[in-house]
Amino acid sequence: MKNKNNTSKELLIPVFNLVKNKKYDEALNLLESLINQIKKENIINKIKGLIYLKKKDWVKSLKCYKKISKEKMDYEIFNNMGVALYKIGKFSEASIKFQKSINSKNKYIPAYENFCVTNKLLGNYEGSVNISLKALEFTPENNKIKNNLIDILN
């Protein structure tokens, strides 16, 4: 006998395959048709937020992520929200989300990379340097972080 989690995962496989093939609108339509079967609003909104992020529809992505209950927020959601906020020019708010992502998962490098950039854009060069150095402790060979650090110091 299958449990509900396995059934939900099985139902979502075609959605993920469509996303993988960059068929975002089809994935969203399929997801909408599955809402009544899955009945896990947080999961649906997380996936929709990710799809809209991939479609570069920053505002819709944020709307989906904001519907997720606070206890279900994780480092990826915070980082993705930060990316959407960054893309619409809300650097201060984005920076806060990247910090929350790092607080949720201390070694999540994409959040460090993004946090460095927003701090630099906000004129917090010292903070950006410190964040870069911290990230390099975890990934000493990270060229993106190294280049950001070089850019700040020049």
CSV table of N, CA and C in Angstrom, one decimal:
chain,number,residue,atom,x,y,z
A,1,MET,N,0.8,-1.2,0.0
A,1,MET,CA,0.0,0.0,0.0
A,1,MET,C,0.9,1.3,0.0
A,2,LYS,N,0.6,2.2,-0.9
A,2,LYS,CA,1.3,3.4,-1.0
A,2,LYS,C,0.9,4.4,0.1
A,3,ASN,N,1.8,5.2,0.6
A,3,ASN,CA,1.4,6.3,1.5
A,3,ASN,C,1.2,7.5,0.7
A,4,LYS,N,0.6,8.6,1.3
A,4,LYS,CA,0.3,9.8,0.6
A,4,LYS,C,1.5,10.5,0.1
A,5,ASN,N,2.6,10.5,0.8
A,5,ASN,CA,3.8,11.2,0.3
A,5,ASN,C,4.4,10.6,-1.0
A,6,ASN,N,4.4,9.2,-1.1
A,6,ASN,CA,4.8,8.6,-2.3
A,6,ASN,C,3.9,8.9,-3.4
A,7,THR,N,2.6,8.9,-3.2
A,7,THR,CA,1.7,9.3,-4.2
A,7,THR,C,1.9,10.7,-4.7
A,8,SER,N,2.1,11.6,-3.8
A,8,SER,CA,2.3,13.0,-4.2
A,8,SER,C,3.6,13.1,-5.0
A,9,LYS,N,4.6,12.4,-4.6
A,9,LYS,CA,5.9,12.5,-5.3
A,9,LYS,C,5.7,11.9,-6.7
A,10,GLU,N,5.0,10.8,-6.8
A,10,GLU,CA,4.8,10.2,-8.1
A,10,GLU,C,4.0,11.2,-9.0
A,11,LEU,N,3.0,11.9,-8.5
A,11,LEU,CA,2.2,12.8,-9.3
A,11,LEU,C,3.0,14.0,-9.8
A,12,LEU,N,4.1,14.3,-9.0
A,12,LEU,CA,4.9,15.5,-9.3
A,12,LEU,C,6.0,15.2,-10.3
A,13,ILE,N,6.3,13.9,-10.5
A,13,ILE,CA,7.4,13.6,-11.5
A,13,ILE,C,7.2,14.2,-12.8
A,14,PRO,N,6.0,14.1,-13.4
A,14,PRO,CA,5.8,14.7,-14.7
A,14,PRO,C,6.0,16.2,-14.7
A,15,VAL,N,5.7,16.9,-13.6
A,15,VAL,CA,5.9,18.3,-13.5
A,15,VAL,C,7.4,18.6,-13.5
A,16,PHE,N,8.1,17.9,-12.8
A,16,PHE,CA,9.6,18.1,-12.7
A,16,PHE,C,10.2,17.8,-14.1
A,17,ASN,N,9.7,16.8,-14.8
A,17,ASN,CA,10.2,16.5,-16.1
A,17,ASN,C,9.9,17.7,-17.1
A,18,LEU,N,8.8,18.3,-17.0
A,18,LEU,CA,8.5,19.4,-17.8
A,18,LEU,C,9.4,20.6,-17.5
A,19,VAL,N,9.6,20.8,-16.2
A,19,VAL,CA,10.5,21.9,-15.8
A,19,VAL,C,11.9,21.6,-16.3
A,20,LYS,N,12.4,20.4,-16.2
A,20,LYS,CA,13.7,20.0,-16.7
A,20,LYS,C,13.8,20.3,-18.2
A,21,ASN,N,12.7,20.1,-18.9
A,21,ASN,CA,12.7,20.4,-20.4
A,21,ASN,C,12.3,21.8,-20.7
A,22,LYS,N,12.3,22.7,-19.7
A,22,LYS,CA,12.0,24.1,-19.9
A,22,LYS,C,10.6,24.3,-20.5
A,23,LYS,N,9.7,23.5,-20.2
A,23,LYS,CA,8.3,23.6,-20.6
A,23,LYS,C,7.5,24.1,-19.4
A,24,TYR,N,7.8,25.4,-19.0
A,24,TYR,CA,7.3,25.9,-17.8
A,24,TYR,C,5.8,26.1,-17.7
A,25,ASP,N,5.2,26.6,-18.8
A,25,ASP,CA,3.8,26.8,-18.8
A,25,ASP,C,3.0,25.5,-18.7
A,26,GLU,N,3.5,24.5,-19.4
A,26,GLU,CA,2.9,23.2,-19.3
A,26,GLU,C,3.0,22.6,-17.9
A,27,ALA,N,4.2,22.9,-17.3
A,27,ALA,CA,4.4,22.4,-15.9
A,27,ALA,C,3.4,23.1,-14.9
A,28,LEU,N,3.2,24.4,-15.1
A,28,LEU,CA,2.3,25.1,-14.3
A,28,LEU,C,0.9,24.6,-14.5
A,29,ASN,N,0.5,24.4,-15.7
A,29,ASN,CA,-0.9,23.9,-16.0
A,29,ASN,C,-1.1,22.5,-15.4
A,30,LEU,N,-0.1,21.6,-15.5
A,30,LEU,CA,-0.2,20.3,-14.9
A,30,LEU,C,-0.3,20.4,-13.4
A,31,LEU,N,0.5,21.3,-12.8
A,31,LEU,CA,0.5,21.5,-11.4
A,31,LEU,C,-0.8,22.0,-10.9
A,32,GLU,N,-1.4,22.9,-11.6
A,32,GLU,CA,-2.8,23.4,-11.3
A,32,GLU,C,-3.8,22.2,-11.3
A,33,SER,N,-3.7,21.3,-12.3
A,33,SER,CA,-4.6,20.2,-12.4
A,33,SER,C,-4.4,19.2,-11.2
A,34,LEU,N,-3.3,19.2,-10.6
A,34,LEU,CA,-3.0,18.3,-9.5
A,34,LEU,C,-3.2,18.8,-8.1
A,35,ILE,N,-3.6,20.1,-8.0
A,35,ILE,CA,-3.7,20.7,-6.7
A,35,ILE,C,-4.7,19.9,-5.8
A,36,ASN,N,-5.8,19.5,-6.4
A,36,ASN,CA,-6.8,18.8,-5.5
A,36,ASN,C,-6.4,17.4,-5.1
A,37,GLN,N,-5.5,16.8,-5.9
A,37,GLN,CA,-5.0,15.5,-5.6
A,37,GLN,C,-3.9,15.5,-4.6
A,38,ILE,N,-3.0,16.5,-4.6
A,38,ILE,CA,-1.9,16.6,-3.8
A,38,ILE,C,-2.2,17.2,-2.4
A,39,LYS,N,-3.0,18.3,-2.4
A,39,LYS,CA,-3.4,18.9,-1.2
A,39,LYS,C,-2.3,19.3,-0.2
A,40,LYS,N,-1.2,19.6,-0.7
A,40,LYS,CA,-0.1,20.1,0.1
A,40,LYS,C,0.3,21.5,-0.4
A,41,GLU,N,-0.3,22.5,0.1
A,41,GLU,CA,-0.2,23.8,-0.4
A,41,GLU,C,1.2,24.4,-0.4
A,42,ASN,N,2.0,24.0,0.7
A,42,ASN,CA,3.4,24.5,0.7
A,42,ASN,C,4.2,24.0,-0.4
A,43,ILE,N,4.1,22.7,-0.7
A,43,ILE,CA,4.8,22.0,-1.7
A,43,ILE,C,4.4,22.6,-3.1
A,44,ILE,N,3.2,22.8,-3.3
A,44,ILE,CA,2.7,23.4,-4.6
A,44,ILE,C,3.3,24.8,-4.8
A,45,ASN,N,3.2,25.6,-3.7
A,45,ASN,CA,3.7,27.0,-3.8
A,45,ASN,C,5.2,27.0,-4.0
A,46,LYS,N,5.9,26.1,-3.4
A,46,LYS,CA,7.4,26.0,-3.5
A,46,LYS,C,7.7,25.7,-5.0
A,47,ILE,N,7.0,24.7,-5.6
A,47,ILE,CA,7.3,24.4,-7.0
A,47,ILE,C,6.9,25.5,-7.9
A,48,LYS,N,5.7,26.1,-7.7
A,48,LYS,CA,5.3,27.2,-8.5
A,48,LYS,C,6.3,28.4,-8.4
A,49,GLY,N,6.8,28.6,-7.2
A,49,GLY,CA,7.7,29.7,-7.0
A,49,GLY,C,9.0,29.5,-7.8
A,50,LEU,N,9.4,28.2,-7.8
A,50,LEU,CA,10.6,27.8,-8.6
A,50,LEU,C,10.4,28.0,-10.1
A,51,ILE,N,9.2,27.5,-10.5
A,51,ILE,CA,8.9,27.6,-12.0
A,51,ILE,C,8.9,29.1,-12.4
A,52,TYR,N,8.2,29.9,-11.6
A,52,TYR,CA,8.2,31.3,-12.0
A,52,TYR,C,9.6,32.0,-11.9
A,53,LEU,N,10.4,31.5,-11.0
A,53,LEU,CA,11.8,32.0,-11.0
A,53,LEU,C,12.5,31.6,-12.3
A,54,LYS,N,12.3,30.4,-12.7
A,54,LYS,CA,13.0,30.0,-14.0
A,54,LYS,C,12.4,30.7,-15.2
A,55,LYS,N,11.1,31.1,-15.1
A,55,LYS,CA,10.5,31.9,-16.2
A,55,LYS,C,10.9,33.4,-16.1
A,56,LYS,N,11.6,33.7,-15.0
A,56,LYS,CA,12.0,35.1,-14.8
A,56,LYS,C,10.8,36.0,-14.5
A,57,ASP,N,9.8,35.4,-13.9
A,57,ASP,CA,8.6,36.2,-13.5
A,57,ASP,C,8.8,36.4,-12.0
A,58,TRP,N,9.6,37.4,-11.6
A,58,TRP,CA,10.0,37.6,-10.3
A,58,TRP,C,8.9,37.8,-9.3
A,59,VAL,N,7.9,38.6,-9.7
A,59,VAL,CA,6.8,39.0,-8.9
A,59,VAL,C,5.9,37.8,-8.5
A,60,LYS,N,5.6,37.0,-9.6
A,60,LYS,CA,4.8,35.8,-9.3
A,60,LYS,C,5.5,34.8,-8.5
A,61,SER,N,6.8,34.7,-8.7
A,61,SER,CA,7.6,33.8,-7.9
A,61,SER,C,7.5,34.2,-6.4
A,62,LEU,N,7.7,35.5,-6.1
A,62,LEU,CA,7.6,36.0,-4.7
A,62,LEU,C,6.3,35.7,-4.1
A,63,LYS,N,5.2,35.9,-4.9
A,63,LYS,CA,3.9,35.7,-4.4
A,63,LYS,C,3.7,34.3,-4.0
A,64,CYS,N,4.2,33.3,-4.8
A,64,CYS,CA,4.1,31.9,-4.4
A,64,CYS,C,4.9,31.6,-3.2
A,65,TYR,N,6.1,32.1,-3.1
A,65,TYR,CA,6.9,31.8,-1.9
A,65,TYR,C,6.4,32.4,-0.6
A,66,LYS,N,5.7,33.6,-0.8
A,66,LYS,CA,5.1,34.2,0.4
A,66,LYS,C,4.0,33.5,1.0
A,67,LYS,N,3.4,32.6,0.2
A,67,LYS,CA,2.2,31.8,0.6
A,67,LYS,C,2.6,30.6,1.5
A,68,ILE,N,3.9,30.3,1.5
A,68,ILE,CA,4.4,29.1,2.2
A,68,ILE,C,4.5,29.5,3.7
A,69,SER,N,4.0,28.5,4.5
A,69,SER,CA,4.0,28.8,5.9
A,69,SER,C,5.4,29.0,6.5
A,70,LYS,N,5.5,29.8,7.5
A,70,LYS,CA,6.9,30.1,8.0
A,70,LYS,C,7.7,28.9,8.5
A,71,GLU,N,7.0,27.9,9.1
A,71,GLU,CA,7.7,26.8,9.5
A,71,GLU,C,8.2,25.9,8.4
A,72,LYS,N,7.7,26.1,7.2
A,72,LYS,CA,8.2,25.3,6.0
A,72,LYS,C,9.2,26.0,5.2
A,73,MET,N,9.5,27.3,5.6
A,73,MET,CA,10.5,28.0,4.9
A,73,MET,C,11.9,27.4,5.1
A,74,ASP,N,12.7,27.2,4.0
A,74,ASP,CA,14.0,26.7,4.2
A,74,ASP,C,15.0,27.5,3.4
A,75,TYR,N,16.3,27.1,3.5
A,75,TYR,CA,17.4,27.9,2.9
A,75,TYR,C,17.2,28.1,1.4
A,76,GLU,N,16.6,27.2,0.7
A,76,GLU,CA,16.4,27.4,-0.8
A,76,GLU,C,15.3,28.4,-1.0
A,77,ILE,N,14.3,28.3,-0.3
A,77,ILE,CA,13.2,29.3,-0.5
A,77,ILE,C,13.7,30.7,-0.1
A,78,PHE,N,14.4,30.9,1.0
A,78,PHE,CA,14.9,32.2,1.3
A,78,PHE,C,15.9,32.7,0.2
A,79,ASN,N,16.7,31.8,-0.3
A,79,ASN,CA,17.7,32.2,-1.4
A,79,ASN,C,16.9,32.6,-2.6
A,80,ASN,N,15.9,31.8,-3.0
A,80,ASN,CA,15.2,32.1,-4.2
A,80,ASN,C,14.4,33.4,-4.1
A,81,MET,N,13.8,33.6,-2.9
A,81,MET,CA,13.1,34.9,-2.7
A,81,MET,C,14.1,36.0,-2.8
A,82,GLY,N,15.3,35.8,-2.3
A,82,GLY,CA,16.3,36.9,-2.4
A,82,GLY,C,16.7,37.2,-3.9
A,83,VAL,N,16.8,36.1,-4.7
A,83,VAL,CA,17.1,36.3,-6.1
A,83,VAL,C,16.0,37.1,-6.8
A,84,ALA,N,14.7,36.8,-6.5
A,84,ALA,CA,13.6,37.5,-7.1
A,84,ALA,C,13.6,39.0,-6.6
A,85,LEU,N,13.8,39.2,-5.4
A,85,LEU,CA,13.9,40.6,-4.9
A,85,LEU,C,15.0,41.3,-5.5
A,86,TYR,N,16.2,40.7,-5.6
A,86,TYR,CA,17.4,41.3,-6.3
A,86,TYR,C,17.0,41.7,-7.7
A,87,LYS,N,16.3,40.8,-8.4
A,87,LYS,CA,16.0,41.0,-9.8
A,87,LYS,C,15.0,42.2,-10.0
A,88,ILE,N,14.2,42.5,-9.0
A,88,ILE,CA,13.3,43.6,-9.1
A,88,ILE,C,13.9,44.9,-8.4
A,89,GLY,N,15.2,44.8,-8.1
A,89,GLY,CA,15.9,45.9,-7.6
A,89,GLY,C,15.7,46.2,-6.1
A,90,LYS,N,15.2,45.3,-5.3
A,90,LYS,CA,15.0,45.4,-3.9
A,90,LYS,C,16.2,44.8,-3.2
A,91,PHE,N,17.4,45.4,-3.3
A,91,PHE,CA,18.6,44.8,-2.8
A,91,PHE,C,18.7,44.7,-1.3
A,92,SER,N,18.1,45.6,-0.6
A,92,SER,CA,18.1,45.5,0.9
A,92,SER,C,17.3,44.3,1.4
A,93,GLU,N,16.1,44.2,0.8
A,93,GLU,CA,15.2,43.0,1.2
A,93,GLU,C,15.9,41.7,0.7
A,94,ALA,N,16.5,41.7,-0.5
A,94,ALA,CA,17.2,40.5,-1.0
A,94,ALA,C,18.3,40.1,0.0
A,95,SER,N,19.0,41.1,0.4
A,95,SER,CA,20.1,40.8,1.3
A,95,SER,C,19.7,40.1,2.6
A,96,ILE,N,18.5,40.6,3.1
A,96,ILE,CA,17.9,40.0,4.3
A,96,ILE,C,17.6,38.5,4.1
A,97,LYS,N,17.0,38.2,2.9
A,97,LYS,CA,16.7,36.8,2.5
A,97,LYS,C,17.9,35.9,2.4
A,98,PHE,N,19.0,36.5,1.8
A,98,PHE,CA,20.2,35.7,1.7
A,98,PHE,C,20.8,35.4,3.0
A,99,GLN,N,20.7,36.4,3.9
A,99,GLN,CA,21.2,36.2,5.3
A,99,GLN,C,20.4,35.1,6.0
A,100,LYS,N,19.0,35.1,5.8
A,100,LYS,CA,18.2,34.0,6.4
A,100,LYS,C,18.5,32.7,5.8
A,101,SER,N,18.9,32.6,4.5
A,101,SER,CA,19.2,31.4,3.9
A,101,SER,C,20.5,30.8,4.5
A,102,ILE,N,21.5,31.7,4.7
A,102,ILE,CA,22.7,31.3,5.4
A,102,ILE,C,22.5,30.9,6.8
A,103,ASN,N,21.6,31.6,7.5
A,103,ASN,CA,21.3,31.2,8.9
A,103,ASN,C,20.6,29.8,8.9
A,104,SER,N,19.8,29.5,7.9
A,104,SER,CA,19.1,28.2,7.8
A,104,SER,C,20.1,27.0,7.5
A,105,LYS,N,21.1,27.3,6.6
A,105,LYS,CA,22.1,26.3,6.2
A,105,LYS,C,23.4,27.0,6.0
A,106,ASN,N,24.2,26.9,7.0
A,106,ASN,CA,25.4,27.7,7.1
A,106,ASN,C,26.4,27.6,5.9
A,107,LYS,N,26.4,26.5,5.2
A,107,LYS,CA,27.3,26.2,4.2
A,107,LYS,C,26.7,26.3,2.8
A,108,TYR,N,25.5,27.0,2.7
A,108,TYR,CA,24.9,27.1,1.4
A,108,TYR,C,25.5,28.2,0.5
A,109,ILE,N,26.4,27.8,-0.3
A,109,ILE,CA,27.3,28.7,-1.0
A,109,ILE,C,26.5,29.7,-2.0
A,110,PRO,N,25.5,29.2,-2.7
A,110,PRO,CA,24.8,30.2,-3.5
A,110,PRO,C,24.3,31.4,-2.7
A,111,ALA,N,23.8,31.2,-1.5
A,111,ALA,CA,23.4,32.3,-0.7
A,111,ALA,C,24.5,33.3,-0.3
A,112,TYR,N,25.7,32.7,-0.1
A,112,TYR,CA,26.9,33.5,0.2
A,112,TYR,C,27.2,34.4,-1.0
A,113,GLU,N,27.2,33.7,-2.2
A,113,GLU,CA,27.5,34.4,-3.4
A,113,GLU,C,26.6,35.6,-3.6
A,114,ASN,N,25.3,35.3,-3.4
A,114,ASN,CA,24.3,36.4,-3.6
A,114,ASN,C,24.4,37.5,-2.6
A,115,PHE,N,24.6,37.0,-1.3
A,115,PHE,CA,24.8,38.0,-0.2
A,115,PHE,C,25.9,38.9,-0.4
A,116,CYS,N,27.0,38.4,-1.0
A,116,CYS,CA,28.2,39.3,-1.3
A,116,CYS,C,27.8,40.3,-2.3
A,117,VAL,N,27.1,40.0,-3.3
A,117,VAL,CA,26.7,40.9,-4.4
A,117,VAL,C,25.8,42.0,-3.9
A,118,THR,N,24.8,41.6,-3.1
A,118,THR,CA,23.8,42.6,-2.6
A,118,THR,C,24.5,43.5,-1.6
A,119,ASN,N,25.4,43.0,-0.8
A,119,ASN,CA,26.1,43.9,0.1
A,119,ASN,C,27.0,44.9,-0.6
A,120,LYS,N,27.6,44.4,-1.7
A,120,LYS,CA,28.4,45.3,-2.5
A,120,LYS,C,27.6,46.4,-3.1
A,121,LEU,N,26.4,46.0,-3.7
A,121,LEU,CA,25.5,47.0,-4.3
A,121,LEU,C,24.9,48.0,-3.3
A,122,LEU,N,24.8,47.6,-2.1
A,122,LEU,CA,24.3,48.4,-1.0
A,122,LEU,C,25.4,49.3,-0.4
A,123,GLY,N,26.6,49.2,-0.9
A,123,GLY,CA,27.8,50.0,-0.4
A,123,GLY,C,28.4,49.4,0.8
A,124,ASN,N,28.0,48.2,1.2
A,124,ASN,CA,28.6,47.6,2.4
A,124,ASN,C,29.8,46.7,2.0
A,125,TYR,N,30.9,47.4,1.6
A,125,TYR,CA,32.1,46.7,1.0
A,125,TYR,C,32.7,45.8,2.1
A,126,GLU,N,32.8,46.3,3.3
A,126,GLU,CA,33.4,45.6,4.4
A,126,GLU,C,32.6,44.3,4.6
A,127,GLY,N,31.3,44.4,4.7
A,127,GLY,CA,30.5,43.2,4.8
A,127,GLY,C,30.6,42.3,3.7
A,128,SER,N,30.7,42.8,2.5
A,128,SER,CA,30.9,41.9,1.3
A,128,SER,C,32.2,41.1,1.4
A,129,VAL,N,33.3,41.8,1.8
A,129,VAL,CA,34.6,41.2,2.0
A,129,VAL,C,34.5,40.1,3.0
A,130,ASN,N,33.9,40.4,4.2
A,130,ASN,CA,33.8,39.4,5.3
A,130,ASN,C,33.0,38.2,4.8
A,131,ILE,N,31.9,38.4,4.1
A,131,ILE,CA,31.0,37.3,3.6
A,131,ILE,C,31.8,36.5,2.6
A,132,SER,N,32.6,37.1,1.7
A,132,SER,CA,33.4,36.4,0.8
A,132,SER,C,34.4,35.5,1.5
A,133,LEU,N,35.1,36.1,2.5
A,133,LEU,CA,36.1,35.3,3.2
A,133,LEU,C,35.5,34.1,3.9
A,134,LYS,N,34.3,34.3,4.5
A,134,LYS,CA,33.6,33.2,5.2
A,134,LYS,C,33.3,32.1,4.2
A,135,ALA,N,32.8,32.5,3.0
A,135,ALA,CA,32.4,31.5,2.0
A,135,ALA,C,33.7,30.8,1.5
A,136,LEU,N,34.8,31.5,1.4
A,136,LEU,CA,36.0,30.8,0.9
A,136,LEU,C,36.5,29.8,1.9
A,137,GLU,N,36.1,29.9,3.2
A,137,GLU,CA,36.5,28.9,4.2
A,137,GLU,C,35.8,27.6,3.8
A,138,PHE,N,34.6,27.6,3.2
A,138,PHE,CA,33.9,26.4,2.9
A,138,PHE,C,34.3,25.9,1.5
A,139,THR,N,34.5,26.9,0.6
A,139,THR,CA,34.9,26.5,-0.8
A,139,THR,C,36.0,27.3,-1.3
A,140,PRO,N,37.3,27.0,-0.9
A,140,PRO,CA,38.4,27.8,-1.2
A,140,PRO,C,38.7,27.9,-2.8
A,141,GLU,N,38.1,27.1,-3.6
A,141,GLU,CA,38.4,27.1,-5.0
A,141,GLU,C,37.2,27.8,-5.8
A,142,ASN,N,36.3,28.5,-5.0
A,142,ASN,CA,35.2,29.1,-5.7
A,142,ASN,C,35.6,30.4,-6.4
A,143,ASN,N,35.6,30.3,-7.7
A,143,ASN,CA,36.1,31.4,-8.5
A,143,ASN,C,35.1,32.6,-8.5
A,144,LYS,N,33.8,32.3,-8.4
A,144,LYS,CA,32.8,33.4,-8.3
A,144,LYS,C,33.0,34.3,-7.1
A,145,ILE,N,33.3,33.6,-6.0
A,145,ILE,CA,33.6,34.4,-4.7
A,145,ILE,C,34.9,35.1,-4.8
A,146,LYS,N,35.9,34.4,-5.4
A,146,LYS,CA,37.2,35.1,-5.5
A,146,LYS,C,37.1,36.3,-6.4
A,147,ASN,N,36.4,36.2,-7.5
A,147,ASN,CA,36.3,37.3,-8.4
A,147,ASN,C,35.5,38.5,-7.8
A,148,ASN,N,34.5,38.1,-7.0
A,148,ASN,CA,33.8,39.2,-6.3
A,148,ASN,C,34.7,39.9,-5.3
A,149,LEU,N,35.5,39.1,-4.6
A,149,LEU,CA,36.4,39.7,-3.6
A,149,LEU,C,37.5,40.6,-4.4
A,150,ILE,N,38.0,40.2,-5.5
A,150,ILE,CA,38.9,41.0,-6.2
A,150,ILE,C,38.3,42.3,-6.7
A,151,ASP,N,37.0,42.1,-7.2
A,151,ASP,CA,36.3,43.3,-7.7
A,151,ASP,C,36.1,44.3,-6.6
A,152,ILE,N,35.8,43.9,-5.4
A,152,ILE,CA,35.5,44.8,-4.2
A,152,ILE,C,36.8,45.5,-3.8
A,153,LEU,N,37.9,44.7,-3.8
A,153,LEU,CA,39.2,45.3,-3.4
A,153,LEU,C,39.8,46.2,-4.4
A,154,ASN,N,39.4,46.2,-5.6
A,154,ASN,CA,40.0,47.0,-6.7
A,154,ASN,C,39.4,48.4,-6.7
